[in-house]
PDB file of C-alpha atoms in Angstrom:
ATOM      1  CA  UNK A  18       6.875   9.916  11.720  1.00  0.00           C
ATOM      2  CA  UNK A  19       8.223  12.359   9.006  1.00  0.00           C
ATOM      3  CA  UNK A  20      11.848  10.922   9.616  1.00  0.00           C
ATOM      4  CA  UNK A  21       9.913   7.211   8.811  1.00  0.00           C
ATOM      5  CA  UNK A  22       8.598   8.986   5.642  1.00  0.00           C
ATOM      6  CA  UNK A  23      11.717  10.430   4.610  1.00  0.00           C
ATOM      7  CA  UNK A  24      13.716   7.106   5.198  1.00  0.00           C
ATOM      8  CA  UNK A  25      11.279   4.978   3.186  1.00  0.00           C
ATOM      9  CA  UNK A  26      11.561   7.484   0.234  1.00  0.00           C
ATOM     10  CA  UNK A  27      15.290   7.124   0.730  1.00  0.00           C
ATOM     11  CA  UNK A  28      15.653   3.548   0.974  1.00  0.00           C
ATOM     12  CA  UNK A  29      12.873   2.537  -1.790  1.00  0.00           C
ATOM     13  CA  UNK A  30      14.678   5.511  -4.585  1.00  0.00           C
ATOM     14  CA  UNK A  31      11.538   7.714  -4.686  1.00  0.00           C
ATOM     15  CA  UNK A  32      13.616  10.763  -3.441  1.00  0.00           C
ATOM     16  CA  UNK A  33      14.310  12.147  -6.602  1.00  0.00           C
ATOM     17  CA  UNK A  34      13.776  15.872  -7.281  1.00  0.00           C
ATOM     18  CA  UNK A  35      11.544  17.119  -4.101  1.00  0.00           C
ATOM     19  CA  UNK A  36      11.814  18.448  -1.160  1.00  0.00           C
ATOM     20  CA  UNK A  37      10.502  17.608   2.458  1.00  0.00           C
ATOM     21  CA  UNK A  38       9.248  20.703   4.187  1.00  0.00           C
ATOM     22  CA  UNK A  39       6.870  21.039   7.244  1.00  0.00           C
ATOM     23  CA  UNK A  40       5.795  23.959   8.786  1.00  0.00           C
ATOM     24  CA  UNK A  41       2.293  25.400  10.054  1.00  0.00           C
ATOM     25  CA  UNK A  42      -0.070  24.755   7.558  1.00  0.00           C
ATOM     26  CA  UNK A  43      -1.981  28.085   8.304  1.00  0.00           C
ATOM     27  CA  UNK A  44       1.803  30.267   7.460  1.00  0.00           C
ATOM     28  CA  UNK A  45       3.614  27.904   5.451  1.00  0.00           C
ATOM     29  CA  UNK A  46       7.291  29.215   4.398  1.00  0.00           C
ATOM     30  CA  UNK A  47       6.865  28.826   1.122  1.00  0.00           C
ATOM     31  CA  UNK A  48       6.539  31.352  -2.316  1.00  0.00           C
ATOM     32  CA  UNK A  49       3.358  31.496  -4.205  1.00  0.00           C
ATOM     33  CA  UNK A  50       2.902  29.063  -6.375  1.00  0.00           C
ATOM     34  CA  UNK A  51       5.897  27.208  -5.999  1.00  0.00           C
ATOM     35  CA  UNK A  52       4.906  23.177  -5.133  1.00  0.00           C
ATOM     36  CA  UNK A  53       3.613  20.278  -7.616  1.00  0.00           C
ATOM     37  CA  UNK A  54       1.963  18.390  -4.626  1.00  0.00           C
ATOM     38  CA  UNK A  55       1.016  19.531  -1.299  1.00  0.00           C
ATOM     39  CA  UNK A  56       0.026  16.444   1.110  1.00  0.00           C
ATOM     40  CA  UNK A  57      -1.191  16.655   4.985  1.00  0.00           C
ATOM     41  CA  UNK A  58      -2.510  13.578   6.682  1.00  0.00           C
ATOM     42  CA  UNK A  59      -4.678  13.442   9.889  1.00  0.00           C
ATOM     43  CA  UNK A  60      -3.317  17.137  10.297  1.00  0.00           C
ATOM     44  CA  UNK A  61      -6.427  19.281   9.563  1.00  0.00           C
ATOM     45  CA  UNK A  62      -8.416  18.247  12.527  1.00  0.00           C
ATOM     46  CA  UNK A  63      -5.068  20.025  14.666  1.00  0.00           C
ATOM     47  CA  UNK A  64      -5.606  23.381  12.628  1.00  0.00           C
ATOM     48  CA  UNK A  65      -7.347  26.109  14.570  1.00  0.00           C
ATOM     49  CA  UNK A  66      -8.725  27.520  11.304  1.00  0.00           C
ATOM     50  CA  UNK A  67      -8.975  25.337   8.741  1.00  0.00           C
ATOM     51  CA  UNK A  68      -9.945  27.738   6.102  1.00  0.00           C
ATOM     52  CA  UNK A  69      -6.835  29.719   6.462  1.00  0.00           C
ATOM     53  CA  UNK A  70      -4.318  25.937   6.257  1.00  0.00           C
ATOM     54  CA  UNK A  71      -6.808  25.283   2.494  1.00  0.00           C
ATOM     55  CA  UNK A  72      -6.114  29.059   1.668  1.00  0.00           C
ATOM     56  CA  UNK A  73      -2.414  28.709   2.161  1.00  0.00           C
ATOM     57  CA  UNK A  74      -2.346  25.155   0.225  1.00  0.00           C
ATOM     58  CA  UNK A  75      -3.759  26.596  -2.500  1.00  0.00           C
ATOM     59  CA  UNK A  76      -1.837  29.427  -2.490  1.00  0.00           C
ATOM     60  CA  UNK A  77       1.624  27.528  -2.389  1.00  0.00           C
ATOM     61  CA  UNK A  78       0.324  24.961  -5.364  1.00  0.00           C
ATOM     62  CA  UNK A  79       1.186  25.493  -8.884  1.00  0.00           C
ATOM     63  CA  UNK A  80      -1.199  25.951 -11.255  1.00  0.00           C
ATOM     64  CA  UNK A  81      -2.388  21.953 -11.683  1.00  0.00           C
ATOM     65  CA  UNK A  82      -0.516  20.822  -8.799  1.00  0.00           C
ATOM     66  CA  UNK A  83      -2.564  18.416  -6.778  1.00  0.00           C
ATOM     67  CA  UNK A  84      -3.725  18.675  -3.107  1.00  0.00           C
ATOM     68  CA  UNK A  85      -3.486  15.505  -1.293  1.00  0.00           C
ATOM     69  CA  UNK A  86      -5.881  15.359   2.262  1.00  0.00           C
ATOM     70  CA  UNK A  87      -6.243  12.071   4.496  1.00  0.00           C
ATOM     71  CA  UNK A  88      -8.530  13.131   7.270  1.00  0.00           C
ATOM     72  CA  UNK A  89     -11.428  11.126   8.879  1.00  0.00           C
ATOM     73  CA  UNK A  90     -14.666  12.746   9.632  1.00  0.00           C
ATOM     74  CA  UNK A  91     -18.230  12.254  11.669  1.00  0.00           C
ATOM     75  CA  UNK A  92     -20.630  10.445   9.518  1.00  0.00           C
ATOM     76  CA  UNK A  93     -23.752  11.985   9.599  1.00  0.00           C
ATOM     77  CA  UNK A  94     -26.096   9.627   8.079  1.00  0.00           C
ATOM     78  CA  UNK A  95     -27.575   7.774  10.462  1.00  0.00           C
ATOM     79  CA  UNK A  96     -27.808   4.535   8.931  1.00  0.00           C
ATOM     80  CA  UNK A  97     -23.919   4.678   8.098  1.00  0.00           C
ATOM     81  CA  UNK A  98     -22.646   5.885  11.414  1.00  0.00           C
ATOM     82  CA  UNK A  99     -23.199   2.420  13.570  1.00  0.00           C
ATOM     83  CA  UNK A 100     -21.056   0.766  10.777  1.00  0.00           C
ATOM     84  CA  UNK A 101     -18.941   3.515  10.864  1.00  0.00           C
ATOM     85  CA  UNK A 102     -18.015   3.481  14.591  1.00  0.00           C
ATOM     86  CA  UNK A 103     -18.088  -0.066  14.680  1.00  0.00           C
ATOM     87  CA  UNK A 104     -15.425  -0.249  11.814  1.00  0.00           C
ATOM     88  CA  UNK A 105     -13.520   2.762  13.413  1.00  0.00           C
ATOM     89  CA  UNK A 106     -13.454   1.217  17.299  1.00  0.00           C
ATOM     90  CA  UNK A 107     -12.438  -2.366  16.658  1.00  0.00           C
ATOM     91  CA  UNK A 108     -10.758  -2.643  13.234  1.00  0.00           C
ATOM     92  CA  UNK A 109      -8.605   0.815  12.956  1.00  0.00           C
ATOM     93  CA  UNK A 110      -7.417   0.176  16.377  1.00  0.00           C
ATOM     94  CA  UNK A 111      -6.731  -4.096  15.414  1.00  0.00           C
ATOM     95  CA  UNK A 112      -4.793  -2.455  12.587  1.00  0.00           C
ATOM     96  CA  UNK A 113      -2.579  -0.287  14.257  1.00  0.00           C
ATOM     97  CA  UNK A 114      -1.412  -3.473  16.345  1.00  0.00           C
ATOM     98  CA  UNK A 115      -1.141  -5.704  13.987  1.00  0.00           C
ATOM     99  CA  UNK A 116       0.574  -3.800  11.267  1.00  0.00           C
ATOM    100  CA  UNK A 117       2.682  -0.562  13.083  1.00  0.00           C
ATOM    101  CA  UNK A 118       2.671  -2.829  16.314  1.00  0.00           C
ATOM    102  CA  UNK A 119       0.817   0.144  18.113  1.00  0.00           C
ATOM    103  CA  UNK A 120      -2.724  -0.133  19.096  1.00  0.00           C
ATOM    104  CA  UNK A 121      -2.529   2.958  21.367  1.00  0.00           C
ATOM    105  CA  UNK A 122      -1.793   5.233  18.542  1.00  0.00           C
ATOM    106  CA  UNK A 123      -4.633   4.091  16.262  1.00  0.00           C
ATOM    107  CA  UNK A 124      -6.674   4.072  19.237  1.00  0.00           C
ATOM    108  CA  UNK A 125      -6.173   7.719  20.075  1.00  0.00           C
ATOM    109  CA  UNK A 126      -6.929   8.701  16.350  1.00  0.00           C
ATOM    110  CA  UNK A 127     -10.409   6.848  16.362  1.00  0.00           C
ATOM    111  CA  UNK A 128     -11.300   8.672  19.576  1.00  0.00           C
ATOM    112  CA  UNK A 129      -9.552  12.000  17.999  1.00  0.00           C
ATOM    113  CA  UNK A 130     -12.274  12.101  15.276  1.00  0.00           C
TER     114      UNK A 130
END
């Protein structure tokens, strides 16, 4: 997935002056404030402490830089949460076919949440 990243960066010139680096969010291998954006997506929910992968974010940002997240959640009103699963179940799933051509995937995040 990283590689499919990378190789859209590459191939649409947006790979200009940064680096790719992954690593365990909760030690990252990075100085103190020494990145301009820090993004994880769908990765927080694999952390076993969560407050420890924000604490090391924060503590590899720049002053300014921005913090990127993409992460679903429970909803916990109850008068959202029947649209929610309903939307999460049968659309995010009917996404992941028709657009990455991999319902299985999209299906295992849904249920993941």
């Amino acid at each position: 997935m990283l590689r499919v990243g990378r190789d859209r960066a590459i191939n649409q010139g947006h790979l200009n002056d940064f680096d790719w680096v992954t690593g365990n969010a909760e030690t990252l291998p990075l100085e103190d404030n020494s990145v301009d954006v820090y993004t994880i997506a769908f990765g927080l929910r694999n952390v076993t402490r969560i407050d420890d992968a924000l604490k090391e974010a924060h503590r590899v940002l720049k002053p300014g830089g921005r913090f990127y997240c993409l992460e679903f959640s429970h909803v916990e009103n109850p008068a959202f949460s029947a649209l929610y699963d309903k939307f999460s179940f049968n659309l995010i799933p009917k996404m992941g076919e028709v657009i990455a051509k991999d319902r299985d995937s999209y299906q295992y995040l849904v249920e993941s949440i």
